[in-house]
CSV table of C-alpha atoms and ligand atoms in Angstrom, one decimal:
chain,number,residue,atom,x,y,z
A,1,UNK,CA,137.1,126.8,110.2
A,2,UNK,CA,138.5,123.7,108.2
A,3,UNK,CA,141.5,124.3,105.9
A,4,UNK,CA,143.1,121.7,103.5
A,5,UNK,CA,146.1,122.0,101.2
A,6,UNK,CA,146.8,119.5,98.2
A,7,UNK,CA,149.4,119.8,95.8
A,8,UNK,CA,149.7,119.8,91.7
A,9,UNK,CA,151.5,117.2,89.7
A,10,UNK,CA,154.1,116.7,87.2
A,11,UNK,CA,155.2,113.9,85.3
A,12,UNK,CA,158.7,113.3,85.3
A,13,UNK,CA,158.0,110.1,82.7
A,14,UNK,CA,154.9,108.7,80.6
A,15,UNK,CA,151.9,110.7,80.0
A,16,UNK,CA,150.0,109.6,76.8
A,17,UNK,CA,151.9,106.0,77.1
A,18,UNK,CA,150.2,105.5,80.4
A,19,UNK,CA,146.7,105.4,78.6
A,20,UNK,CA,148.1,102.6,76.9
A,21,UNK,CA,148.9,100.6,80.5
A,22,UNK,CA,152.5,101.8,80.0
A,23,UNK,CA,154.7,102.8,83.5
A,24,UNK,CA,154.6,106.9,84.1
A,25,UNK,CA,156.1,108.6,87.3
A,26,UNK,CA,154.1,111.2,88.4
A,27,UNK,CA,155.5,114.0,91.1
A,28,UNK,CA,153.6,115.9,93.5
A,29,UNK,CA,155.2,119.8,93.2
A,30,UNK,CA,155.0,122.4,95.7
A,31,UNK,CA,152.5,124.6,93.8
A,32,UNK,CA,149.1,123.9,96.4
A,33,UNK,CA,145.7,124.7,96.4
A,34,UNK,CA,143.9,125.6,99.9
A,35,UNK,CA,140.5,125.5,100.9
A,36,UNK,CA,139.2,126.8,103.7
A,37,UNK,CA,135.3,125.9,104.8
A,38,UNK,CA,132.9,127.3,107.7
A,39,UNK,CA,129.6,126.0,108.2
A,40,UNK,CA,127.2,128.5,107.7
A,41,UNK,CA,123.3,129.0,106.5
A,42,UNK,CA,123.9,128.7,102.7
A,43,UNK,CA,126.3,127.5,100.3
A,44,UNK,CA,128.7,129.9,99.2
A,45,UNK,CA,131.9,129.3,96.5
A,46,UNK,CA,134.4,131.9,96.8
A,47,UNK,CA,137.7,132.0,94.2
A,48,UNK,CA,140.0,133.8,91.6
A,49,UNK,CA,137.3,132.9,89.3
A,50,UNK,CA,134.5,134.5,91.4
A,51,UNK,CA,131.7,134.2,93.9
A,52,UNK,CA,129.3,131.6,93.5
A,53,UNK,CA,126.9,129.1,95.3
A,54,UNK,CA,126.5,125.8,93.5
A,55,UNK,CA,127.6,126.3,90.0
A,56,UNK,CA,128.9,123.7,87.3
A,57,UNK,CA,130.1,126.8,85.1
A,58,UNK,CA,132.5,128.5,87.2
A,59,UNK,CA,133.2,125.8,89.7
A,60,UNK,CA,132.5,122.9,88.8
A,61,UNK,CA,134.8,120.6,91.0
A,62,UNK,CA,133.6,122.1,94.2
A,63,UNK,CA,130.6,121.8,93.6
A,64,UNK,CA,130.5,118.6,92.9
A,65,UNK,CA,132.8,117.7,95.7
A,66,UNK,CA,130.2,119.8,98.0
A,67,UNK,CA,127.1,117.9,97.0
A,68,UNK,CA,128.9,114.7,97.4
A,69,UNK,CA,129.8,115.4,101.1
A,70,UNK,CA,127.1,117.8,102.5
A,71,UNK,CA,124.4,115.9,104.9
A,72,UNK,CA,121.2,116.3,103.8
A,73,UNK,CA,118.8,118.9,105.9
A,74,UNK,CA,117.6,122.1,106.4
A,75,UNK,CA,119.5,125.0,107.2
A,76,UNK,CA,122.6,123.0,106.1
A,77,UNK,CA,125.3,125.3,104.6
A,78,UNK,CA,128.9,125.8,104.0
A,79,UNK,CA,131.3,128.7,103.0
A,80,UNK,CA,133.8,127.2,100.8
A,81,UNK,CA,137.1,129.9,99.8
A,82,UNK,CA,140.2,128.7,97.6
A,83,UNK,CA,143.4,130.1,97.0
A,84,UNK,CA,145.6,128.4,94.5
A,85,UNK,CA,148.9,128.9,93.0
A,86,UNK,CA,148.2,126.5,90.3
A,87,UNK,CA,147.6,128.0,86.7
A,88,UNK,CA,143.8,126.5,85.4
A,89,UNK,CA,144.3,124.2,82.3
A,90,UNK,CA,148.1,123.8,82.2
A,91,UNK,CA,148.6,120.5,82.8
A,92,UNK,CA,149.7,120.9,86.6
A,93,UNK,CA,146.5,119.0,88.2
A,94,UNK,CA,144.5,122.2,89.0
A,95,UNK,CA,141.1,120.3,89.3
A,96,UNK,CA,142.4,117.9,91.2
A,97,UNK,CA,144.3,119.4,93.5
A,98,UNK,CA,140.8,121.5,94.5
A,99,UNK,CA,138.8,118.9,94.0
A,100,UNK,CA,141.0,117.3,96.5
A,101,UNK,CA,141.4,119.7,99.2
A,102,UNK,CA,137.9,120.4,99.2
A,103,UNK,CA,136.7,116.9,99.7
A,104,UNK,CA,139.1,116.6,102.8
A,105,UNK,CA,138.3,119.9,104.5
A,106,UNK,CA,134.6,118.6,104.0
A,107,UNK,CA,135.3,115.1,105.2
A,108,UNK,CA,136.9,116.8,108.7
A,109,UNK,CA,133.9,119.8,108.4
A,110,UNK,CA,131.2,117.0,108.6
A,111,UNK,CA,132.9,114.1,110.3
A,112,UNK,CA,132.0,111.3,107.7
A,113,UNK,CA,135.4,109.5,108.4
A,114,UNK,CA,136.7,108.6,105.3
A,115,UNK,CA,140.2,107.6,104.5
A,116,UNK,CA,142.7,109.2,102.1
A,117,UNK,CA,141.8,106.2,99.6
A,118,UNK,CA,138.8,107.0,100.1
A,119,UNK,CA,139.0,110.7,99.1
A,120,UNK,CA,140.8,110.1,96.3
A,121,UNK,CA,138.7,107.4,94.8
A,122,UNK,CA,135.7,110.1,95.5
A,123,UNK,CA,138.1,113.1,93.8
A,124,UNK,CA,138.4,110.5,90.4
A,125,UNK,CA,135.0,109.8,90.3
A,126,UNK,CA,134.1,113.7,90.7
A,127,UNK,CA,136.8,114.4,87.7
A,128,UNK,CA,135.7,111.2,85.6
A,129,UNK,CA,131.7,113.6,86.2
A,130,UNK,CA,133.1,116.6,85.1
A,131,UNK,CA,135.9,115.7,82.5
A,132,UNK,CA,133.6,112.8,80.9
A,133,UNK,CA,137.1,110.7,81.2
A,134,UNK,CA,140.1,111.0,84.2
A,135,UNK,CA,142.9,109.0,84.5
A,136,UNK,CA,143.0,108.2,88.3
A,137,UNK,CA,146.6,110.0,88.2
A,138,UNK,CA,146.3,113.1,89.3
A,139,UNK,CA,143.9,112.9,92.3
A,140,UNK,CA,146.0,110.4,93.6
A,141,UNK,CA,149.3,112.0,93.3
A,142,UNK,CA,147.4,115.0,94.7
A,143,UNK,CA,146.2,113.4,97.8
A,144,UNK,CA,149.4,111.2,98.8
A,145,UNK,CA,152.0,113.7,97.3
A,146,UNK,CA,155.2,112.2,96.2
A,147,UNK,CA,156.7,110.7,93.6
A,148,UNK,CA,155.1,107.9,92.4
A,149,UNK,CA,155.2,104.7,89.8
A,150,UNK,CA,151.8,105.2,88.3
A,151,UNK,CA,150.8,101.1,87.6
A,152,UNK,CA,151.3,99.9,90.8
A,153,UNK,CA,150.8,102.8,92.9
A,154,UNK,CA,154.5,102.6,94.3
A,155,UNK,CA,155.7,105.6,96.7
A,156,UNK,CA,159.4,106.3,95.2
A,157,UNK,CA,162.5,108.3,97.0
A,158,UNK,CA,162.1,111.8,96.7
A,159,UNK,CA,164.7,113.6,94.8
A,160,UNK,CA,165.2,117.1,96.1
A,161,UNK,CA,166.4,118.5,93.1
A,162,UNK,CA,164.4,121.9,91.7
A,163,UNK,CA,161.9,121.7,88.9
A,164,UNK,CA,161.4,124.7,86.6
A,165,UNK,CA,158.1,124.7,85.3
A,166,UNK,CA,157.9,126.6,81.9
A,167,UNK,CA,154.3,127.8,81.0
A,168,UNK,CA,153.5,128.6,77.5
A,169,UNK,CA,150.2,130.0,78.1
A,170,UNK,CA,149.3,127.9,74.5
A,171,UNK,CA,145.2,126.4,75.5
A,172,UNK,CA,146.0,122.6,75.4
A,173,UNK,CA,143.4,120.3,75.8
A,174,UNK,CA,144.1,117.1,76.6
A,175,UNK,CA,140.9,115.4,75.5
A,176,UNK,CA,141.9,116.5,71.8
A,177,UNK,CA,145.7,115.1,72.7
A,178,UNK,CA,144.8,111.6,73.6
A,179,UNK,CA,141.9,111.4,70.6
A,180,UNK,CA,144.9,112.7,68.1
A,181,UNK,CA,147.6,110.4,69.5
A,182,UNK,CA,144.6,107.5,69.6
A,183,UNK,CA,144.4,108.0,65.6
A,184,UNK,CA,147.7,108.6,64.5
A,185,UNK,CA,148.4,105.4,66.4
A,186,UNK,CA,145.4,103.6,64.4
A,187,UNK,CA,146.9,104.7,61.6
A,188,UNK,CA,150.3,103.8,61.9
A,189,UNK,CA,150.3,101.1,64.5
A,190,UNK,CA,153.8,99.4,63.4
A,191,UNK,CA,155.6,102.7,64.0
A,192,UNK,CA,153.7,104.4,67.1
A,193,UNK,CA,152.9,101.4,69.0
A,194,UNK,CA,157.1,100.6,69.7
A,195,UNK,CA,156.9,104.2,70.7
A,196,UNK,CA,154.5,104.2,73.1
A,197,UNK,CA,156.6,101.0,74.5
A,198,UNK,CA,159.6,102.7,74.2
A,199,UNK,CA,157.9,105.6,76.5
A,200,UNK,CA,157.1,102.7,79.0
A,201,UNK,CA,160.5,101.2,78.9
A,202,UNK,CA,162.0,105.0,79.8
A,203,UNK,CA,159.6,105.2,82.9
A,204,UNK,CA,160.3,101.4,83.9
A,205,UNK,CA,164.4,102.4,83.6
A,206,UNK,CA,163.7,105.7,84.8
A,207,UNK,CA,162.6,104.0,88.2
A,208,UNK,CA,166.1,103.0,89.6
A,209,UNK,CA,167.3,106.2,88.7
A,210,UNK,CA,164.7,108.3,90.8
A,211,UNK,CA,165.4,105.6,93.6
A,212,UNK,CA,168.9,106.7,93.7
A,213,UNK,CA,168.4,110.2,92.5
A,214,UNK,CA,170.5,109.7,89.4
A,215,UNK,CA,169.6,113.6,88.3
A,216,UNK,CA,172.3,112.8,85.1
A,217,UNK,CA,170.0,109.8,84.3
A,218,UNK,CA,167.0,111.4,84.4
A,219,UNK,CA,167.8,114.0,82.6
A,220,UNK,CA,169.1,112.1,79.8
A,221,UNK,CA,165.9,109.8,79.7
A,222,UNK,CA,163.3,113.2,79.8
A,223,UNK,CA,165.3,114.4,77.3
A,224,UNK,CA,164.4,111.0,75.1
A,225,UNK,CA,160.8,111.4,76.5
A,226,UNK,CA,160.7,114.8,75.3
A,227,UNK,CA,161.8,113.5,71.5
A,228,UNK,CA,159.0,110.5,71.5
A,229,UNK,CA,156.5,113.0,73.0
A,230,UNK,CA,157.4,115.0,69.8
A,231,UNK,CA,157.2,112.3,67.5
A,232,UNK,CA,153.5,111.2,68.6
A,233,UNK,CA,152.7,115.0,67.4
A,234,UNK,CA,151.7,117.0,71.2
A,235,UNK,CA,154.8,118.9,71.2
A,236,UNK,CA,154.4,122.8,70.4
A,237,UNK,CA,157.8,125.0,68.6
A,238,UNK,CA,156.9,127.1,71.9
A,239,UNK,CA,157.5,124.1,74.1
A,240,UNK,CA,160.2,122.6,72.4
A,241,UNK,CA,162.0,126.3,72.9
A,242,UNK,CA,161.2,126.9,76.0
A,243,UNK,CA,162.7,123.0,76.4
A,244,UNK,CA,166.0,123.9,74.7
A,245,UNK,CA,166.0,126.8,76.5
A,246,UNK,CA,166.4,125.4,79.9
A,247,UNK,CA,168.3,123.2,78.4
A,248,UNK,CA,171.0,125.3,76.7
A,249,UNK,CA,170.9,126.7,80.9
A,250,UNK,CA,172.6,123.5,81.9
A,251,UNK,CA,169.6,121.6,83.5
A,252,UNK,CA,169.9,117.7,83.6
A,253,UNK,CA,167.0,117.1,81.3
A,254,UNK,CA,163.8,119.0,80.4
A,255,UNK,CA,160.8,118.2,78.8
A,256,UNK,CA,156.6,118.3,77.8
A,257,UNK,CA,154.8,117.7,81.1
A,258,UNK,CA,151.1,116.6,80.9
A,259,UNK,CA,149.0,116.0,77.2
A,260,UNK,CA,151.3,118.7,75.9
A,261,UNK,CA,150.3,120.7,72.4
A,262,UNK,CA,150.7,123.8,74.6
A,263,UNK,CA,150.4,123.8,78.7
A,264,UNK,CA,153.6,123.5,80.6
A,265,UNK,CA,157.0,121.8,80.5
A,266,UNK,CA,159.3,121.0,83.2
A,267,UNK,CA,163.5,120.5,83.8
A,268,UNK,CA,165.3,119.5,86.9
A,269,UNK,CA,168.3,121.3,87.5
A,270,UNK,CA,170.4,122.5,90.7
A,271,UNK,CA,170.8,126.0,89.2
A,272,UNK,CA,166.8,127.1,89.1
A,273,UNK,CA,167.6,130.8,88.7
A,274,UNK,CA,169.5,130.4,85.7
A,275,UNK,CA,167.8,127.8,83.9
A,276,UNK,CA,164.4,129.9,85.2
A,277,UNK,CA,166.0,133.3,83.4
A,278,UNK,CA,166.4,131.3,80.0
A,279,UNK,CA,162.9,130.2,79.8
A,280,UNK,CA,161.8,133.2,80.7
A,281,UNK,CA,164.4,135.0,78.1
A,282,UNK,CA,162.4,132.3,75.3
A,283,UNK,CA,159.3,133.7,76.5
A,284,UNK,CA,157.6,130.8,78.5
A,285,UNK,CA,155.9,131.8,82.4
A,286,UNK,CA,158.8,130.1,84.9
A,287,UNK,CA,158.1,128.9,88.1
A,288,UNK,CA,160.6,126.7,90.5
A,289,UNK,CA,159.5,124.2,92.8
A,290,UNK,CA,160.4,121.2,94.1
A,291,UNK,CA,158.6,117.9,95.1
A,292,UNK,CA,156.5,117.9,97.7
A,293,UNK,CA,156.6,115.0,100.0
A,294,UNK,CA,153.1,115.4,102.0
A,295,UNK,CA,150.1,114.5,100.2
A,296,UNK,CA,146.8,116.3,101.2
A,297,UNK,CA,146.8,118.0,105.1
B,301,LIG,O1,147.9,117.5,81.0
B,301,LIG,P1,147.2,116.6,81.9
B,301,LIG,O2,147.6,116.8,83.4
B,301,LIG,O3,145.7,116.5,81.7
B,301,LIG,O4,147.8,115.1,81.7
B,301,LIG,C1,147.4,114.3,80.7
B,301,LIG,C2,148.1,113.0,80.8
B,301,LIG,C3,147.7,112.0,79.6
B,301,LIG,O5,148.5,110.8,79.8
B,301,LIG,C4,148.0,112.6,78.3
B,301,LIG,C5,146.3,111.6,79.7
B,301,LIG,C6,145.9,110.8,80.9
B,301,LIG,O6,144.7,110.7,81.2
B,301,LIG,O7,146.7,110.1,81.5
């Protein structure tokens, strides 16, 4: 047996600006997906979501991911099973985070020797298949873990701060985001365009402050992100209270993570609990966790 965990993302800064080739810090949290595969006669799929062979309906990353790494021949099988702490469509990198730990367990399972690189090029082309577009974000903070300056790839310090995630349990989709934040900007270029660079500026500053975890400093720019995600129209009331919330708990800074308009936000904080309580008080899922430093093992 062959068993691979990779981890789910946040983004501390820049989602949405990043489509625009703006900066965004992405963090890899300790909320994993595993995978463990057996060779065996036939292909078999086995999740929360069910028990399947091949099937682009109920799971379509793996099997993707198991038709791009299985040799060819008879009698050729595998037994794929996942266990994931990561909510489906909230913004935390589910896909990826399977898609990933299924391509390495397969790349060990079959011996085809590829690199990390390799496997997370191969886990953006399987999401670009499935999601018709993919930024390469997420499978790469997924396979190299983190904390990492999206445009040139950088590996920042680690802060070890805890993140509260806040689910709202709103369906976001963030196809719909970025085509609504694509026309309001064609729309009204002279006023959204400054604020997708301000976004970028905030991830740029925000930088040296990870670097020297600055927690204050971060806080103070997610809460700006937060206000500019808000004006570009993909906050929710529900995330903007469950933001306050952890907020009014006394966490450094809190905000949307992800295309917003529902899905999850996050705060950093050194008193979880409490700030956890007050977003689940505002009615919001909480989850702590902290970043996680290994990528894909
Ligand atoms: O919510 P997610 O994890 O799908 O993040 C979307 C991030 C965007 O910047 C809005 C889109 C993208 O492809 O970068």
């Amino acid at each position: 047996m062959t068993e691979a965990t990779a981890s789910g993302k946040v983004y501390l800064f820049g989602e949405h600006a990043v489509v625009y080739g703006q900066e965004a810090i992405c963090a890899a949290i300790e909320l994993t997906t595993t995978v463990r595969t057996r060779q065996s006669d036939t292909i078999s799929i086995s999740s929360g979501l069910g028990n399947t062979g091949i099937d682009y309906c109920v799971h379509p990353y793996v099997s993707a991911a198991i038709e791009t790494m299985m040799p060819e021949g008879e009698g050729c099988g595998i037994e794929v099973n996942i266990e994931s702490e990561l909510p489906v469509g909230s913004g935390l990198g589910s896909s990826a985070a399977v898609t990933i730990a299924t391509l390495f367990a397969l790349n060990k399972e079959f011996d085809k020797g590829l690199t990390k690189a390799d496997i997370a090029k191969v886990g953006a082309d399987i999401e670009k298949k499935i999601q018709g577009s993919a930024s390469l974000t997420d499978t790469y903070v997924s396979t190299f873990g983190g904390v990492i300056a999206i445009s040139k790839k950088q590996q920042l310090h680690v802060p070890d701060c805890a993140i509260v995630i806040g689910n709202t349990h709103e369906f976001s989709s963030t196809r719909k985001l970025v085509a609504d934040v694509a026309a309001l900007k064609n729309t009204h270029s002279e006023i959204i365009n400054p604020i997708i660079e301000d976004i970028g500026d905030i991830a740029r500053k925000g930088i040296g402050f990870v670097q020297k975890s600055d927690y204050n400093a971060i806080g103070q720019l997610m809460n700006v992100n937060h206000g500019l995600l808000d004006a570009i129209g993909v906050g929710t009331c529900k995330l903007s209270e469950l933001v306050y919330a952890a907020r009014n708990a006394g966490a450094y800074g809190a905000k949307i993570t992800g295309a917003g308009g529902g899905g999850c936000m996050i705060a950093i904080c050194d008193n979880p609990d409490d700030v956890a309580e007050s977003i689940t008080n505002a009615g919001g899922e909480a989850t702590i966790t902290h970043i996680r430093k290994t990528g894909v093992e």
